PDB file of C-alpha atoms in Angstrom:
ATOM      1  CA  GLY K   1      18.789  -5.651  19.023  1.00 47.00           C
ATOM      2  CA  GLY K   2      18.321  -6.878  22.482  1.00 53.00           C
ATOM      3  CA  PRO K   3      18.075  -5.061  25.802  1.00 57.00           C
ATOM      4  CA  GLY K   4      20.677  -2.331  26.135  1.00 61.00           C
ATOM      5  CA  GLY K   5      21.498  -2.561  22.429  1.00 66.00           C
ATOM      6  CA  GLY K   6      21.615   0.342  20.052  1.00 80.00           C
ATOM      7  CA  GLY K   7      18.492  -0.609  18.165  1.00 91.00           C
ATOM      8  CA  ARG K   8      18.068  -0.937  14.440  1.00 95.00           C
ATOM      9  CA  PHE K   9      17.043   1.500  11.706  1.00 97.00           C
ATOM     10  CA  GLN K  10      15.926   0.319   8.274  1.00 97.00           C
ATOM     11  CA  PHE K  11      15.331   2.425   5.194  1.00 98.00           C
ATOM     12  CA  GLY K  12      14.650   1.488   1.608  1.00 98.00           C
ATOM     13  CA  ILE K  13      13.287   3.366  -1.350  1.00 99.00           C
ATOM     14  CA  PHE K  14      12.570   1.779  -4.712  1.00 98.00           C
ATOM     15  CA  HIS K  15      11.584   3.420  -7.996  1.00 98.00           C
ATOM     16  CA  THR K  16      10.207   1.202 -10.747  1.00 98.00           C
ATOM     17  CA  VAL K  17       9.907   2.534 -14.286  1.00 98.00           C
ATOM     18  CA  ALA K  18       7.837   0.415 -16.672  1.00 96.00           C
ATOM     19  CA  LEU K  19       9.211   0.642 -20.197  1.00 96.00           C
ATOM     20  CA  ALA K  20       6.625  -1.669 -21.743  1.00 93.00           C
ATOM     21  CA  ASP K  21       3.605  -3.615 -20.545  1.00 90.00           C
ATOM     22  CA  LYS K  22       1.732  -5.298 -23.381  1.00 92.00           C
ATOM     23  CA  ILE K  23      -0.560  -8.316 -23.557  1.00 90.00           C
ATOM     24  CA  THR K  24      -1.310 -10.408 -26.640  1.00 92.00           C
ATOM     25  CA  ILE K  25      -4.586 -12.241 -26.164  1.00 88.00           C
ATOM     26  CA  ARG K  26      -4.374 -14.265 -29.368  1.00 90.00           C
ATOM     27  CA  ASP K  27      -3.322 -13.846 -32.985  1.00 89.00           C
ATOM     28  CA  GLY K  28      -5.499 -11.365 -34.835  1.00 87.00           C
ATOM     29  CA  PRO K  29      -6.684  -8.591 -32.511  1.00 87.00           C
ATOM     30  CA  PRO K  30      -4.208  -5.849 -31.616  1.00 87.00           C
ATOM     31  CA  GLU K  31      -2.187  -6.313 -28.452  1.00 90.00           C
ATOM     32  CA  LEU K  32      -3.245  -4.465 -25.304  1.00 89.00           C
ATOM     33  CA  ASP K  33      -0.769  -1.733 -24.319  1.00 89.00           C
ATOM     34  CA  LEU K  34      -1.364  -1.257 -20.592  1.00 89.00           C
ATOM     35  CA  LEU K  35       0.891   1.825 -20.502  1.00 91.00           C
ATOM     36  CA  ASN K  36      -0.969   3.520 -23.328  1.00 90.00           C
ATOM     37  CA  GLY K  37      -4.715   3.309 -22.738  1.00 86.00           C
ATOM     38  CA  SER K  38      -5.571  -0.373 -22.273  1.00 88.00           C
ATOM     39  CA  ALA K  39      -6.594  -1.973 -18.972  1.00 88.00           C
ATOM     40  CA  THR K  40      -7.377  -5.414 -17.593  1.00 85.00           C
ATOM     41  CA  GLY K  41      -9.221  -4.367 -14.417  1.00 82.00           C
ATOM     42  CA  SER K  42     -11.188  -1.577 -12.768  1.00 82.00           C
ATOM     43  CA  ARG K  43      -8.158   0.335 -11.422  1.00 85.00           C
ATOM     44  CA  GLY K  44      -6.832   1.643 -14.740  1.00 86.00           C
ATOM     45  CA  GLY K  45      -3.872   0.655 -16.854  1.00 89.00           C
ATOM     46  CA  SER K  46      -0.342   0.033 -15.627  1.00 93.00           C
ATOM     47  CA  PRO K  47       1.429   3.038 -14.102  1.00 95.00           C
ATOM     48  CA  ARG K  48       4.671   4.053 -15.763  1.00 96.00           C
ATOM     49  CA  HIS K  49       6.247   4.985 -12.395  1.00 98.00           C
ATOM     50  CA  GLN K  50       5.926   3.380  -8.975  1.00 98.00           C
ATOM     51  CA  ILE K  51       7.781   4.408  -5.820  1.00 99.00           C
ATOM     52  CA  GLU K  52       7.935   2.330  -2.634  1.00 99.00           C
ATOM     53  CA  LEU K  53       9.292   3.585   0.694  1.00 99.00           C
ATOM     54  CA  ARG K  54      10.017   1.156   3.528  1.00 99.00           C
ATOM     55  CA  THR K  55      11.390   2.412   6.836  1.00 99.00           C
ATOM     56  CA  GLY K  56      11.398   1.368  10.458  1.00 98.00           C
ATOM     57  CA  VAL K  57      13.052   1.668  13.847  1.00 98.00           C
ATOM     58  CA  VAL K  58      13.275  -1.078  16.490  1.00 96.00           C
ATOM     59  CA  ARG K  59      14.852  -0.812  19.924  1.00 92.00           C
ATOM     60  CA  ASP K  60      14.409  -2.962  23.021  1.00 87.00           C
ATOM     61  CA  GLY K  61      11.470  -4.802  21.485  1.00 88.00           C
ATOM     62  CA  ILE K  62       9.548  -1.646  20.602  1.00 93.00           C
ATOM     63  CA  GLY K  63       9.254  -0.593  16.996  1.00 96.00           C
ATOM     64  CA  ILE K  64       7.582   1.451  14.354  1.00 98.00           C
ATOM     65  CA  ARG K  65       7.376   0.745  10.619  1.00 98.00           C
ATOM     66  CA  LEU K  66       6.174   3.054   7.901  1.00 99.00           C
ATOM     67  CA  ASN K  67       5.468   1.921   4.343  1.00 98.00           C
ATOM     68  CA  ALA K  68       4.413   4.287   1.579  1.00 99.00           C
ATOM     69  CA  ASP K  69       3.506   3.450  -2.016  1.00 98.00           C
ATOM     70  CA  TRP K  70       2.901   5.851  -4.908  1.00 98.00           C
ATOM     71  CA  GLN K  71       2.010   5.243  -8.538  1.00 97.00           C
ATOM     72  CA  SER K  72       1.715   7.661 -11.432  1.00 97.00           C
ATOM     73  CA  ALA K  73      -1.563   8.464 -13.158  1.00 96.00           C
ATOM     74  CA  THR K  74      -2.914   6.212 -15.903  1.00 95.00           C
ATOM     75  CA  ARG K  75      -5.582   6.544 -18.539  1.00 93.00           C
ATOM     76  CA  VAL K  76      -7.909   4.141 -20.273  1.00 92.00           C
ATOM     77  CA  ARG K  77      -9.228   4.697 -23.772  1.00 88.00           C
ATOM     78  CA  GLY K  78     -12.852   3.664 -24.090  1.00 79.00           C
ATOM     79  CA  GLY K  79     -13.360   4.463 -27.750  1.00 67.00           C
ATOM     80  CA  ALA K  80     -11.971   6.263 -30.773  1.00 62.00           C
ATOM     81  CA  THR K  81     -12.150   9.781 -29.274  1.00 64.00           C
ATOM     82  CA  SER K  82     -10.640  11.366 -26.179  1.00 62.00           C
ATOM     83  CA  ALA K  83     -14.205  11.980 -24.940  1.00 68.00           C
ATOM     84  CA  ASP K  84     -14.374   8.252 -24.140  1.00 80.00           C
ATOM     85  CA  GLU K  85     -11.166   8.332 -22.069  1.00 91.00           C
ATOM     86  CA  LEU K  86     -10.949   7.791 -18.305  1.00 94.00           C
ATOM     87  CA  ARG K  87      -8.169   9.329 -16.216  1.00 95.00           C
ATOM     88  CA  PHE K  88      -6.983   7.523 -13.084  1.00 95.00           C
ATOM     89  CA  ASP K  89      -5.105  10.065 -10.937  1.00 96.00           C
ATOM     90  CA  ASP K  90      -1.793   9.270  -9.327  1.00 96.00           C
ATOM     91  CA  PHE K  91      -2.338   7.404  -6.093  1.00 96.00           C
ATOM     92  CA  ALA K  92      -0.472   7.073  -2.797  1.00 98.00           C
ATOM     93  CA  THR K  93      -1.052   5.080   0.372  1.00 97.00           C
ATOM     94  CA  VAL K  94       0.766   5.109   3.703  1.00 98.00           C
ATOM     95  CA  ASN K  95       0.690   2.264   6.222  1.00 99.00           C
ATOM     96  CA  LEU K  96       1.879   2.577   9.834  1.00 99.00           C
ATOM     97  CA  ARG K  97       2.656  -0.222  12.281  1.00 98.00           C
ATOM     98  CA  LEU K  98       3.579   0.129  15.973  1.00 98.00           C
ATOM     99  CA  PHE K  99       4.580  -2.919  17.978  1.00 97.00           C
ATOM    100  CA  ALA K 100       6.022  -3.999  21.303  1.00 93.00           C
ATOM    101  CA  THR K 101       7.457  -7.402  22.112  1.00 88.00           C
ATOM    102  CA  LEU K 102       7.033  -7.812  25.842  1.00 86.00           C
ATOM    103  CA  GLY K 103      10.178  -8.961  27.578  1.00 81.00           C
ATOM    104  CA  PRO K 104      12.314  -8.334  30.676  1.00 78.00           C
ATOM    105  CA  GLN K 105      12.811  -4.676  29.712  1.00 81.00           C
ATOM    106  CA  PHE K 106       9.325  -4.051  31.149  1.00 81.00           C
ATOM    107  CA  LYS K 107       8.834  -4.299  34.936  1.00 83.00           C
ATOM    108  CA  PHE K 108       5.282  -5.638  34.622  1.00 83.00           C
ATOM    109  CA  VAL K 109       6.643  -8.528  32.516  1.00 81.00           C
ATOM    110  CA  ARG K 110       9.341  -9.322  35.092  1.00 82.00           C
ATOM    111  CA  ASP K 111       6.547  -9.472  37.693  1.00 86.00           C
ATOM    112  CA  ASN K 112       4.280 -11.552  35.420  1.00 84.00           C
ATOM    113  CA  ARG K 113       6.566 -13.966  33.541  1.00 84.00           C
ATOM    114  CA  TRP K 114       3.651 -15.471  31.629  1.00 86.00           C
ATOM    115  CA  LEU K 115       3.575 -12.250  29.550  1.00 84.00           C
ATOM    116  CA  ALA K 116       7.089 -12.851  28.194  1.00 86.00           C
ATOM    117  CA  GLY K 117       7.058 -13.426  24.448  1.00 84.00           C
ATOM    118  CA  THR K 118       3.812 -11.533  23.906  1.00 89.00           C
ATOM    119  CA  ARG K 119       3.719  -9.066  21.037  1.00 92.00           C
ATOM    120  CA  VAL K 120       1.139  -6.297  20.843  1.00 95.00           C
ATOM    121  CA  THR K 121       0.728  -4.626  17.453  1.00 98.00           C
ATOM    122  CA  MET K 122      -1.356  -1.732  16.242  1.00 98.00           C
ATOM    123  CA  SER K 123      -1.445  -1.146  12.506  1.00 98.00           C
ATOM    124  CA  VAL K 124      -3.170   1.457  10.400  1.00 98.00           C
ATOM    125  CA  ASP K 125      -3.459   0.638   6.702  1.00 98.00           C
ATOM    126  CA  ASN K 126      -4.157   3.537   4.347  1.00 97.00           C
ATOM    127  CA  LEU K 127      -3.402   6.018   7.136  1.00 97.00           C
ATOM    128  CA  PHE K 128      -4.699   9.061   5.236  1.00 97.00           C
ATOM    129  CA  ASP K 129      -7.762   7.239   3.829  1.00 95.00           C
ATOM    130  CA  SER K 130      -6.570   7.744   0.244  1.00 96.00           C
ATOM    131  CA  ARG K 131      -9.002   6.852  -2.500  1.00 95.00           C
ATOM    132  CA  LEU K 132      -8.325   6.497  -6.212  1.00 94.00           C
ATOM    133  CA  LYS K 133      -9.918   9.338  -8.183  1.00 96.00           C
ATOM    134  CA  VAL K 134     -11.231   8.564 -11.663  1.00 95.00           C
ATOM    135  CA  THR K 135     -12.609  11.206 -14.020  1.00 95.00           C
ATOM    136  CA  ASN K 136     -13.946  11.230 -17.559  1.00 93.00           C
ATOM    137  CA  ALA K 137     -13.371  13.914 -20.218  1.00 90.00           C
ATOM    138  CA  ALA K 138     -16.086  16.085 -18.627  1.00 92.00           C
ATOM    139  CA  GLY K 139     -14.220  16.001 -15.292  1.00 93.00           C
ATOM    140  CA  THR K 140     -16.845  13.954 -13.471  1.00 95.00           C
ATOM    141  CA  THR K 141     -16.502  10.562 -11.844  1.00 95.00           C
ATOM    142  CA  PRO K 142     -18.543   7.812 -13.542  1.00 92.00           C
ATOM    143  CA  LEU K 143     -20.898   6.035 -11.150  1.00 92.00           C
ATOM    144  CA  SER K 144     -19.096   2.679 -11.298  1.00 91.00           C
ATOM    145  CA  TYR K 145     -15.775   4.398 -10.451  1.00 92.00           C
ATOM    146  CA  GLN K 146     -16.898   6.111  -7.241  1.00 94.00           C
ATOM    147  CA  PRO K 147     -14.016   5.976  -4.729  1.00 92.00           C
ATOM    148  CA  ALA K 148     -15.965   3.950  -2.157  1.00 91.00           C
ATOM    149  CA  LEU K 149     -16.745   1.303  -4.785  1.00 92.00           C
ATOM    150  CA  LEU K 150     -13.110   0.948  -5.899  1.00 90.00           C
ATOM    151  CA  ASP K 151     -11.797   0.793  -2.321  1.00 89.00           C
ATOM    152  CA  PRO K 152     -14.621  -0.083   0.081  1.00 91.00           C
ATOM    153  CA  LEU K 153     -12.368  -0.430   3.137  1.00 91.00           C
ATOM    154  CA  GLY K 154     -10.471   2.853   3.097  1.00 92.00           C
ATOM    155  CA  ARG K 155      -8.490   3.299   6.313  1.00 96.00           C
ATOM    156  CA  THR K 156      -8.357   0.224   8.558  1.00 97.00           C
ATOM    157  CA  VAL K 157      -7.070   0.029  12.121  1.00 98.00           C
ATOM    158  CA  LYS K 158      -6.060  -3.339  13.575  1.00 98.00           C
ATOM    159  CA  ILE K 159      -4.871  -4.332  17.020  1.00 98.00           C
ATOM    160  CA  SER K 160      -3.413  -7.784  17.494  1.00 98.00           C
ATOM    161  CA  VAL K 161      -1.889  -9.743  20.351  1.00 96.00           C
ATOM    162  CA  ARG K 162       0.403 -12.698  19.746  1.00 94.00           C
ATOM    163  CA  LYS K 163       1.815 -14.963  22.448  1.00 89.00           C
ATOM    164  CA  LEU K 164       4.741 -17.344  22.044  1.00 81.00           C
ATOM    165  CA  PHE K 165       4.798 -20.270  24.449  1.00 79.00           C
ATOM    166  CA  PHE K 166       8.238 -21.434  25.533  1.00 67.00           C
TER     167      PHE K 166
END
């Protein structure tokens, strides 16, 4: 909470296990099994396992939040043989957010009341600049699956200022 309070700690971890993920386009063709070699986009099939971590600490208007996401590897069959298969490695990202809500706990805000209610935030998405790695049966990355093409932004740093008017 507020000034002089004990603060707040949050923690959550979630594990999702996909038992089935199939799509029927229409009667006739076989259904697409996204857990077993089919895909609907350029980032592979559906991962069987996903883990999400959400944690944060806030005290006296100052806080930090950390979010991490991981998914298991997937594969996409491109033909009748394993030579036509693509492997999408397991993938993790970490996001960090630091923020301060300016209030009477800061002397410079007490001296400049117009700053009250201002929040300054710095966030870093994809903190470790993780990129999805895709390889074919030969162990090379096909041109259209180069990491910078799948995720052109990589790590992003943002600074924002928000002001509430009372």
